[in-house]
Amino acid sequence: ILIMITVMIAYIMFMLFFNKFTNRYLFHGQTIEIIWTILPAIILMFIAFPSLRLLYLMDEINSPLITLKVIGHQWYWSYEYSNFLNLEFDSYMIPTNELDMNGFRLLDVDNRIILPMNNQIRILVTATDVLHSWTVPSLGVKIDATPGRLNQTNFLINQ
């Protein structure tokens, strides 16, 4: 079928190039057709180029200052600083009845992670049992933790 379509289109194009018969109404709307063909292509390029630039800028960096591995468990998170030897800990959510007056319900934990400012940070996120969602609202970071899968994100803390 593909060969038949290709041969038919090639034959039609060949006949159009070498046809000596012309019709004066053949080129009647050619200008407007060129405009409504080229103008959307130019608009699509103006949309695509900034997006490609952003994708290039969001590309993975090869040398982050620190790599943090986050592992989601049923009721807690485990953290491993990969750049240091044996630096890993668990972080449990503080129950509502033990929460301070100015604490954040369902967000405060007993062991918080410490990350440097003005440096590139790589976060590797996975889970051991079910789907989890690792989130830091103040940084605008949210990444899913899926069992058997290692998700990665990079960010820079500048405030």
PDB file of C-alpha atoms in Angstrom:
ATOM      1  CA  ILE A   1       0.000   0.000   0.000  1.00  0.00           C
ATOM      2  CA  LEU A   2       2.832   2.387   0.894  1.00  0.00           C
ATOM      3  CA  ILE A   3       4.623   1.698  -2.390  1.00  0.00           C
ATOM      4  CA  MET A   4       1.395   2.235  -4.347  1.00  0.00           C
ATOM      5  CA  ILE A   5       0.750   5.601  -2.639  1.00  0.00           C
ATOM      6  CA  THR A   6       4.356   6.703  -3.150  1.00  0.00           C
ATOM      7  CA  VAL A   7       4.335   5.767  -6.855  1.00  0.00           C
ATOM      8  CA  MET A   8       0.987   7.520  -7.394  1.00  0.00           C
ATOM      9  CA  ILE A   9       2.142  10.744  -5.702  1.00  0.00           C
ATOM     10  CA  ALA A  10       5.442  10.677  -7.615  1.00  0.00           C
ATOM     11  CA  TYR A  11       3.536  10.215 -10.899  1.00  0.00           C
ATOM     12  CA  ILE A  12       1.182  13.132 -10.117  1.00  0.00           C
ATOM     13  CA  MET A  13       4.107  15.393  -9.191  1.00  0.00           C
ATOM     14  CA  PHE A  14       5.996  14.377 -12.337  1.00  0.00           C
ATOM     15  CA  MET A  15       2.964  15.191 -14.487  1.00  0.00           C
ATOM     16  CA  LEU A  16       2.481  18.568 -12.785  1.00  0.00           C
ATOM     17  CA  PHE A  17       6.078  19.608 -13.447  1.00  0.00           C
ATOM     18  CA  PHE A  18       6.044  18.753 -17.135  1.00  0.00           C
ATOM     19  CA  ASN A  19       2.463  19.731 -18.005  1.00  0.00           C
ATOM     20  CA  LYS A  20       2.284  22.523 -20.600  1.00  0.00           C
ATOM     21  CA  PHE A  21      -1.438  23.183 -20.115  1.00  0.00           C
ATOM     22  CA  THR A  22      -2.185  26.015 -17.695  1.00  0.00           C
ATOM     23  CA  ASN A  23      -5.431  27.484 -16.503  1.00  0.00           C
ATOM     24  CA  ARG A  24      -5.674  31.170 -15.693  1.00  0.00           C
ATOM     25  CA  TYR A  25      -7.771  30.362 -12.580  1.00  0.00           C
ATOM     26  CA  LEU A  26      -5.190  27.864 -11.286  1.00  0.00           C
ATOM     27  CA  PHE A  27      -3.147  30.506  -9.424  1.00  0.00           C
ATOM     28  CA  HIS A  28      -6.150  32.598  -8.373  1.00  0.00           C
ATOM     29  CA  GLY A  29      -5.788  32.218  -4.544  1.00  0.00           C
ATOM     30  CA  GLN A  30      -2.101  31.384  -4.397  1.00  0.00           C
ATOM     31  CA  THR A  31      -1.099  34.423  -2.321  1.00  0.00           C
ATOM     32  CA  ILE A  32      -3.613  33.813   0.451  1.00  0.00           C
ATOM     33  CA  GLU A  33      -2.717  30.103   0.532  1.00  0.00           C
ATOM     34  CA  ILE A  34       0.946  30.954   0.982  1.00  0.00           C
ATOM     35  CA  ILE A  35       0.043  33.339   3.818  1.00  0.00           C
ATOM     36  CA  TRP A  36      -2.181  30.889   5.711  1.00  0.00           C
ATOM     37  CA  THR A  37       0.435  28.180   5.324  1.00  0.00           C
ATOM     38  CA  ILE A  38       3.540  30.140   6.303  1.00  0.00           C
ATOM     39  CA  LEU A  39       2.017  32.253   9.092  1.00  0.00           C
ATOM     40  CA  PRO A  40       1.022  29.299  11.366  1.00  0.00           C
ATOM     41  CA  ALA A  41       4.466  27.763  10.804  1.00  0.00           C
ATOM     42  CA  ILE A  42       6.115  30.979  11.977  1.00  0.00           C
ATOM     43  CA  ILE A  43       3.802  31.158  15.010  1.00  0.00           C
ATOM     44  CA  LEU A  44       4.658  27.559  15.906  1.00  0.00           C
ATOM     45  CA  MET A  45       8.370  28.368  15.691  1.00  0.00           C
ATOM     46  CA  PHE A  46       7.909  31.324  18.070  1.00  0.00           C
ATOM     47  CA  ILE A  47       6.185  28.952  20.489  1.00  0.00           C
ATOM     48  CA  ALA A  48       8.709  26.119  20.096  1.00  0.00           C
ATOM     49  CA  PHE A  49      12.039  27.938  20.377  1.00  0.00           C
ATOM     50  CA  PRO A  50      11.552  29.314  23.926  1.00  0.00           C
ATOM     51  CA  SER A  51      10.336  25.876  25.028  1.00  0.00           C
ATOM     52  CA  LEU A  52      13.412  24.210  23.544  1.00  0.00           C
ATOM     53  CA  ARG A  53      15.614  26.771  25.294  1.00  0.00           C
ATOM     54  CA  LEU A  54      13.945  25.960  28.626  1.00  0.00           C
ATOM     55  CA  LEU A  55      14.374  22.234  28.032  1.00  0.00           C
ATOM     56  CA  TYR A  56      18.046  22.800  27.335  1.00  0.00           C
ATOM     57  CA  LEU A  57      18.467  24.869  30.496  1.00  0.00           C
ATOM     58  CA  MET A  58      16.622  22.259  32.583  1.00  0.00           C
ATOM     59  CA  ASP A  59      18.940  19.530  31.373  1.00  0.00           C
ATOM     60  CA  GLU A  60      20.705  17.469  33.994  1.00  0.00           C
ATOM     61  CA  ILE A  61      23.845  18.930  35.453  1.00  0.00           C
ATOM     62  CA  ASN A  62      26.775  16.569  35.738  1.00  0.00           C
ATOM     63  CA  SER A  63      28.347  17.852  38.932  1.00  0.00           C
ATOM     64  CA  PRO A  64      25.858  18.786  41.662  1.00  0.00           C
ATOM     65  CA  LEU A  65      27.370  19.784  44.985  1.00  0.00           C
ATOM     66  CA  ILE A  66      25.261  17.293  46.908  1.00  0.00           C
ATOM     67  CA  THR A  67      23.050  14.323  46.109  1.00  0.00           C
ATOM     68  CA  LEU A  68      20.209  13.404  48.447  1.00  0.00           C
ATOM     69  CA  LYS A  69      18.513  10.037  48.101  1.00  0.00           C
ATOM     70  CA  VAL A  70      14.952  10.027  49.449  1.00  0.00           C
ATOM     71  CA  ILE A  71      13.201   6.705  50.127  1.00  0.00           C
ATOM     72  CA  GLY A  72       9.503   6.637  50.921  1.00  0.00           C
ATOM     73  CA  HIS A  73       8.259   4.035  53.401  1.00  0.00           C
ATOM     74  CA  GLN A  74       4.744   3.341  54.656  1.00  0.00           C
ATOM     75  CA  TRP A  75       4.747   5.948  57.448  1.00  0.00           C
ATOM     76  CA  TYR A  76       8.092   7.731  57.180  1.00  0.00           C
ATOM     77  CA  TRP A  77      10.875   8.889  54.837  1.00  0.00           C
ATOM     78  CA  SER A  78      14.506   7.780  54.834  1.00  0.00           C
ATOM     79  CA  TYR A  79      17.241  10.139  53.676  1.00  0.00           C
ATOM     80  CA  GLU A  80      20.767   9.301  52.521  1.00  0.00           C
ATOM     81  CA  TYR A  81      23.404  11.904  51.741  1.00  0.00           C
ATOM     82  CA  SER A  82      25.354  10.092  49.029  1.00  0.00           C
ATOM     83  CA  ASN A  83      28.367  12.413  49.161  1.00  0.00           C
ATOM     84  CA  PHE A  84      29.140  11.497  52.778  1.00  0.00           C
ATOM     85  CA  LEU A  85      29.890   8.123  54.314  1.00  0.00           C
ATOM     86  CA  ASN A  86      27.151   6.573  56.468  1.00  0.00           C
ATOM     87  CA  LEU A  87      25.022   9.693  56.745  1.00  0.00           C
ATOM     88  CA  GLU A  88      21.447   8.465  56.653  1.00  0.00           C
ATOM     89  CA  PHE A  89      18.443   8.957  58.900  1.00  0.00           C
ATOM     90  CA  ASP A  90      14.692   8.465  59.095  1.00  0.00           C
ATOM     91  CA  SER A  91      12.173  11.265  59.302  1.00  0.00           C
ATOM     92  CA  TYR A  92       8.777  10.747  60.937  1.00  0.00           C
ATOM     93  CA  MET A  93       5.830  13.146  60.839  1.00  0.00           C
ATOM     94  CA  ILE A  94       5.076  14.803  64.182  1.00  0.00           C
ATOM     95  CA  PRO A  95       1.598  13.768  65.421  1.00  0.00           C
ATOM     96  CA  THR A  96      -0.960  16.567  65.705  1.00  0.00           C
ATOM     97  CA  ASN A  97      -1.267  16.236  69.499  1.00  0.00           C
ATOM     98  CA  GLU A  98       2.516  16.732  69.942  1.00  0.00           C
ATOM     99  CA  LEU A  99       2.735  19.663  67.526  1.00  0.00           C
ATOM    100  CA  ASP A 100       3.861  23.125  68.663  1.00  0.00           C
ATOM    101  CA  MET A 101       1.471  26.049  68.422  1.00  0.00           C
ATOM    102  CA  ASN A 102       3.253  27.496  65.366  1.00  0.00           C
ATOM    103  CA  GLY A 103       3.976  24.123  63.712  1.00  0.00           C
ATOM    104  CA  PHE A 104       2.643  22.997  60.373  1.00  0.00           C
ATOM    105  CA  ARG A 105       0.131  20.172  60.632  1.00  0.00           C
ATOM    106  CA  LEU A 106       1.012  17.180  58.402  1.00  0.00           C
ATOM    107  CA  LEU A 107       4.233  18.916  57.296  1.00  0.00           C
ATOM    108  CA  ASP A 108       6.491  19.065  60.373  1.00  0.00           C
ATOM    109  CA  VAL A 109       8.841  16.143  60.991  1.00  0.00           C
ATOM    110  CA  ASP A 110      11.183  15.122  63.769  1.00  0.00           C
ATOM    111  CA  ASN A 111      14.378  15.070  61.626  1.00  0.00           C
ATOM    112  CA  ARG A 112      14.567  17.675  58.880  1.00  0.00           C
ATOM    113  CA  ILE A 113      16.964  17.583  55.979  1.00  0.00           C
ATOM    114  CA  ILE A 114      19.664  20.238  55.757  1.00  0.00           C
ATOM    115  CA  LEU A 115      20.579  21.482  52.282  1.00  0.00           C
ATOM    116  CA  PRO A 116      23.061  24.197  51.250  1.00  0.00           C
ATOM    117  CA  MET A 117      22.004  27.440  49.579  1.00  0.00           C
ATOM    118  CA  ASN A 118      23.239  28.728  46.195  1.00  0.00           C
ATOM    119  CA  ASN A 119      24.417  25.290  45.092  1.00  0.00           C
ATOM    120  CA  GLN A 120      22.992  22.738  42.695  1.00  0.00           C
ATOM    121  CA  ILE A 121      21.309  19.854  44.519  1.00  0.00           C
ATOM    122  CA  ARG A 122      20.251  16.532  42.997  1.00  0.00           C
ATOM    123  CA  ILE A 123      17.381  14.635  44.613  1.00  0.00           C
ATOM    124  CA  LEU A 124      16.866  10.939  43.866  1.00  0.00           C
ATOM    125  CA  VAL A 125      13.445   9.694  44.980  1.00  0.00           C
ATOM    126  CA  THR A 126      12.152   6.142  45.250  1.00  0.00           C
ATOM    127  CA  ALA A 127       9.779   4.111  47.436  1.00  0.00           C
ATOM    128  CA  THR A 128       9.822   0.699  49.056  1.00  0.00           C
ATOM    129  CA  ASP A 129       6.145  -0.200  49.222  1.00  0.00           C
ATOM    130  CA  VAL A 130       3.515   2.077  47.653  1.00  0.00           C
ATOM    131  CA  LEU A 131       3.346   5.341  45.721  1.00  0.00           C
ATOM    132  CA  HIS A 132       4.402   8.426  47.686  1.00  0.00           C
ATOM    133  CA  SER A 133       4.809  12.087  46.844  1.00  0.00           C
ATOM    134  CA  TRP A 134       7.861  13.916  48.194  1.00  0.00           C
ATOM    135  CA  THR A 135       7.083  17.617  48.445  1.00  0.00           C
ATOM    136  CA  VAL A 136       8.754  20.783  49.685  1.00  0.00           C
ATOM    137  CA  PRO A 137       6.091  23.479  49.177  1.00  0.00           C
ATOM    138  CA  SER A 138       8.373  26.441  49.898  1.00  0.00           C
ATOM    139  CA  LEU A 139      10.749  25.346  47.105  1.00  0.00           C
ATOM    140  CA  GLY A 140       8.009  24.406  44.665  1.00  0.00           C
ATOM    141  CA  VAL A 141       9.347  20.852  44.411  1.00  0.00           C
ATOM    142  CA  LYS A 142       7.060  17.851  44.141  1.00  0.00           C
ATOM    143  CA  ILE A 143       8.178  14.487  42.810  1.00  0.00           C
ATOM    144  CA  ASP A 144       6.551  11.067  42.911  1.00  0.00           C
ATOM    145  CA  ALA A 145       8.206   8.149  44.649  1.00  0.00           C
ATOM    146  CA  THR A 146       7.421   4.897  42.864  1.00  0.00           C
ATOM    147  CA  PRO A 147       8.571   1.447  44.004  1.00  0.00           C
ATOM    148  CA  GLY A 148      11.227   0.010  41.715  1.00  0.00           C
ATOM    149  CA  ARG A 149      11.810   3.324  39.971  1.00  0.00           C
ATOM    150  CA  LEU A 150      14.381   6.051  40.661  1.00  0.00           C
ATOM    151  CA  ASN A 151      13.062   9.555  39.876  1.00  0.00           C
ATOM    152  CA  GLN A 152      15.424  12.508  39.787  1.00  0.00           C
ATOM    153  CA  THR A 153      15.117  16.258  40.042  1.00  0.00           C
ATOM    154  CA  ASN A 154      17.551  19.133  40.436  1.00  0.00           C
ATOM    155  CA  PHE A 155      17.066  22.452  42.128  1.00  0.00           C
ATOM    156  CA  LEU A 156      18.894  25.479  43.423  1.00  0.00           C
ATOM    157  CA  ILE A 157      17.918  27.104  46.714  1.00  0.00           C
ATOM    158  CA  ASN A 158      18.531  30.830  46.363  1.00  0.00           C
ATOM    159  CA  GLN A 159      16.213  32.312  49.013  1.00  0.00           C
TER     160      GLN A 159
END
